[in-house]
Amino acid sequence: RIVSMDRLLKALRERNGWSVVEAAERIGVTRATVYSWENGDKEPEKPALRSLCEAYGATDTEREELAKLRAFGADADLPPAA
């Protein structure tokens, strides 16, 4: 099943029970930035996406999906979950 990045990011945040403001504070970005990612207006840059994955506790499968959606390329995949 293909999922869009904005929907997956929102689902990960909601799975943690966080508001947009809480997510922004934990990741170190503004709430407007989180809104723009979740509305599909912008995509997170690679460092922010890594922070998101770590903060949200993304699984390896979720990280792989986000990497594909972000089109990082084969040599720049997100590291596996710890």
XYZ file of N, CA, C and O in Angstrom:
328
model
N 0.835 -1.180 0.000
C 0.000 0.000 0.000
C 0.875 1.237 0.000
O 1.753 1.385 0.843
N 0.634 2.130 -0.912
C 1.418 3.360 -1.003
C 0.780 4.419 -0.112
O -0.417 4.649 -0.158
N 1.615 5.021 0.704
C 1.179 6.064 1.616
C 1.946 7.326 1.265
O 3.120 7.261 0.928
N 1.304 8.466 1.378
C 2.006 9.719 1.133
C 2.820 10.094 2.369
O 2.505 9.682 3.497
N 3.868 10.873 2.158
C 4.731 11.268 3.270
C 3.944 12.063 4.303
O 4.078 11.821 5.505
N 3.107 12.988 3.859
C 2.377 13.804 4.816
C 1.464 12.955 5.702
O 1.414 13.142 6.915
N 0.800 11.972 5.119
C -0.081 11.105 5.916
C 0.708 10.227 6.870
O 0.294 10.004 8.011
N 1.843 9.726 6.414
C 2.658 8.874 7.277
C 3.231 9.676 8.440
O 3.217 9.213 9.590
N 3.700 10.887 8.178
C 4.238 11.715 9.257
C 3.156 12.043 10.284
O 3.400 11.983 11.493
N 1.966 12.359 9.810
C 0.869 12.659 10.732
C 0.501 11.421 11.549
O 0.281 11.509 12.761
N 0.447 10.269 10.908
C 0.120 9.029 11.609
C 1.153 8.707 12.684
O 0.802 8.279 13.792
N 2.429 8.919 12.374
C 3.481 8.657 13.357
C 3.345 9.596 14.554
O 3.491 9.179 15.706
N 3.074 10.862 14.285
C 2.896 11.824 15.377
C 1.694 11.439 16.233
O 1.774 11.399 17.467
N 0.589 11.131 15.582
C -0.624 10.785 16.314
C -0.466 9.489 17.101
O -1.043 9.345 18.181
N 0.301 8.550 16.564
C 0.545 7.298 17.281
C 1.207 7.569 18.634
O 0.975 6.855 19.612
N 2.022 8.612 18.681
C 2.677 8.995 19.933
C 1.771 9.832 20.833
O 2.139 10.137 21.967
N 0.612 10.230 20.311
C -0.317 11.027 21.100
C 0.102 12.470 21.260
O -0.298 13.134 22.225
N 0.916 12.959 20.334
C 1.434 14.318 20.432
C 0.631 15.284 19.579
O 0.203 14.956 18.477
N 0.489 16.494 20.091
C -0.066 17.579 19.287
C 1.028 18.050 18.337
O 2.207 17.682 18.474
N 0.656 18.885 17.400
C 1.648 19.461 16.480
C 2.666 20.270 17.275
O 3.876 20.206 17.010
N 2.195 21.004 18.272
C 3.095 21.824 19.096
C 4.083 20.941 19.852
O 5.289 21.226 19.881
N 3.606 19.849 20.444
C 4.501 18.937 21.164
C 5.540 18.334 20.228
O 6.722 18.245 20.573
N 5.101 17.913 19.049
C 6.041 17.332 18.086
C 7.091 18.356 17.692
O 8.285 18.044 17.653
N 6.672 19.565 17.415
C 7.612 20.616 17.015
C 8.656 20.863 18.100
O 9.850 20.988 17.808
N 8.212 20.920 19.335
C 9.143 21.144 20.447
C 10.135 20.001 20.585
O 11.323 20.220 20.805
N 9.664 18.769 20.447
C 10.544 17.604 20.592
C 11.546 17.488 19.454
O 12.649 16.990 19.642
N 11.138 17.921 18.267
C 12.002 17.804 17.093
C 12.899 19.027 16.933
O 13.950 18.957 16.316
N 12.470 20.144 17.504
C 13.266 21.364 17.417
C 12.964 22.209 16.194
O 13.858 22.843 15.636
N 11.697 22.189 15.778
C 11.259 23.018 14.654
C 10.017 23.784 15.092
O 9.502 23.574 16.186
N 9.525 24.659 14.239
C 8.317 25.397 14.562
C 7.080 24.556 14.264
O 7.134 23.612 13.474
N 5.980 24.907 14.876
C 4.736 24.184 14.589
C 4.319 24.395 13.144
O 3.746 23.506 12.519
N 4.636 25.576 12.588
C 4.320 25.830 11.173
C 5.059 24.851 10.271
O 4.514 24.409 9.249
N 6.274 24.491 10.665
C 7.042 23.518 9.881
C 6.370 22.157 9.918
O 6.217 21.512 8.880
N 5.958 21.719 11.095
C 5.277 20.429 11.212
C 3.991 20.453 10.399
O 3.695 19.510 9.665
N 3.223 21.540 10.499
C 1.997 21.662 9.704
C 2.302 21.560 8.217
O 1.587 20.889 7.475
N 3.361 22.221 7.780
C 3.682 22.203 6.342
C 4.069 20.800 5.881
O 3.733 20.406 4.760
N 4.734 20.020 6.735
C 5.064 18.634 6.383
C 3.799 17.792 6.314
O 3.636 16.990 5.414
N 2.916 17.985 7.291
C 1.713 17.160 7.363
C 0.643 17.567 6.357
O -0.270 16.802 6.078
N 0.751 18.772 5.830
C -0.185 19.217 4.793
C 0.352 18.954 3.396
O -0.329 19.233 2.407
N 1.581 18.464 3.326
C 2.181 18.173 2.035
C 2.717 19.390 1.315
O 3.063 19.314 0.138
N 2.808 20.524 2.017
C 3.344 21.734 1.400
C 4.851 21.658 1.228
O 5.404 22.216 0.283
N 5.509 20.999 2.167
C 6.967 20.830 2.140
C 7.296 19.434 2.623
O 6.503 18.794 3.302
N 8.495 18.984 2.287
C 9.006 17.721 2.824
C 10.188 18.032 3.718
O 10.967 18.934 3.426
N 10.332 17.286 4.795
C 11.484 17.531 5.675
C 12.794 17.213 4.968
O 12.869 16.272 4.183
N 13.794 18.019 5.248
C 15.140 17.743 4.756
C 15.657 16.509 5.482
O 15.127 16.100 6.514
N 16.703 15.934 4.950
C 17.238 14.681 5.490
C 17.526 14.743 6.997
O 17.090 13.845 7.728
N 18.212 15.772 7.513
C 18.469 15.793 8.968
C 17.180 15.854 9.791
O 17.068 15.203 10.824
N 16.208 16.621 9.322
C 14.938 16.723 10.040
C 14.186 15.402 9.988
O 13.568 14.989 10.969
N 14.255 14.728 8.857
C 13.574 13.444 8.734
C 14.190 12.411 9.676
O 13.486 11.611 10.291
N 15.491 12.457 9.812
C 16.144 11.555 10.772
C 15.682 11.853 12.194
O 15.397 10.947 12.978
N 15.599 13.142 12.532
C 15.118 13.532 13.865
C 13.683 13.087 14.082
O 13.323 12.623 15.165
N 12.861 13.228 13.048
C 11.474 12.785 13.129
C 11.395 11.290 13.411
O 10.648 10.853 14.285
N 12.143 10.520 12.656
C 12.122 9.064 12.825
C 12.536 8.663 14.232
O 11.922 7.790 14.845
N 13.556 9.314 14.725
C 14.029 9.002 16.077
C 13.001 9.412 17.116
O 12.649 8.628 18.004
N 12.490 10.625 17.005
C 11.522 11.127 17.981
C 10.228 10.311 17.965
O 9.659 10.016 19.016
N 9.774 9.960 16.772
C 8.511 9.238 16.639
C 8.653 7.736 16.875
O 7.661 7.026 16.943
N 9.881 7.256 16.979
C 10.078 5.824 17.173
C 9.675 5.028 15.946
O 9.097 3.946 16.064
N 9.996 5.549 14.775
C 9.627 4.887 13.522
C 10.311 3.529 13.412
O 11.476 3.371 13.777
N 9.567 2.561 12.926
C 10.117 1.223 12.709
C 11.027 1.247 11.482
O 11.024 2.210 10.700
N 11.779 0.183 11.287
C 12.624 0.081 10.094
C 11.785 0.190 8.826
O 12.175 0.861 7.871
N 10.639 -0.456 8.824
C 9.757 -0.407 7.651
C 9.276 1.019 7.394
O 9.262 1.483 6.245
N 8.903 1.724 8.442
C 8.459 3.115 8.295
C 9.605 4.004 7.815
O 9.414 4.876 6.963
N 10.806 3.776 8.336
C 11.975 4.539 7.893
C 12.253 4.298 6.415
O 12.553 5.234 5.671
N 12.159 3.053 5.994
C 12.384 2.726 4.586
C 11.353 3.399 3.698
O 11.683 3.937 2.638
N 10.105 3.384 4.134
C 9.039 4.021 3.362
C 9.275 5.527 3.256
O 9.135 6.114 2.190
N 9.634 6.152 4.370
C 9.914 7.588 4.345
C 11.107 7.911 3.453
O 11.092 8.904 2.726
N 12.127 7.073 3.510
C 13.299 7.290 2.656
C 12.921 7.202 1.188
O 13.364 8.014 0.370
N 12.083 6.239 0.840
C 11.630 6.108 -0.545
C 10.808 7.319 -0.957
O 10.981 7.859 -2.048
N 9.915 7.735 -0.077
C 9.065 8.874 -0.386
C 9.886 10.159 -0.526
O 9.587 11.009 -1.343
N 10.908 10.270 0.253
C 11.771 11.466 0.207
C 12.754 11.384 -0.951
O 13.375 12.360 -1.322
N 12.859 10.204 -1.537
C 13.745 9.979 -2.682
C 15.188 10.351 -2.354
O 15.860 11.065 -3.075
N 15.653 9.819 -1.220
C 17.036 10.052 -0.817
C 18.016 9.378 -1.769
O 19.115 9.844 -1.966
N 17.646 8.252 -2.284
C 18.576 7.482 -3.093
C 19.129 6.323 -2.295
O 19.084 6.308 -1.069
N 19.637 5.335 -2.991
C 20.081 4.081 -2.373
C 21.202 4.285 -1.364
O 21.281 3.561 -0.385
N 22.062 5.256 -1.581
C 23.224 5.407 -0.694
C 22.946 6.322 0.484
O 23.826 6.560 1.286
N 21.742 6.826 0.607
C 21.457 7.769 1.676
C 20.242 7.366 2.492
O 19.526 8.203 2.995
N 19.998 6.086 2.614
C 18.854 5.613 3.382
C 18.980 6.013 4.844
O 20.079 6.226 5.361
N 17.854 6.074 5.522
C 17.877 6.349 6.944
C 18.409 5.131 7.672
O 18.130 4.005 7.266
N 19.159 5.336 8.721
C 19.690 4.191 9.459
C 18.571 3.396 10.113
O 17.508 3.953 10.407
N 18.783 2.126 10.392
C 17.760 1.307 11.051
C 17.438 1.844 12.437
O 18.255 2.538 13.051
N 16.274 1.493 12.923
C 15.889 1.885 14.280
C 16.822 1.206 15.266
O 17.282 0.099 15.041
N 17.081 1.889 16.339
C 17.994 1.351 17.365
C 17.344 0.249 18.157
O 16.201 0.116 18.277
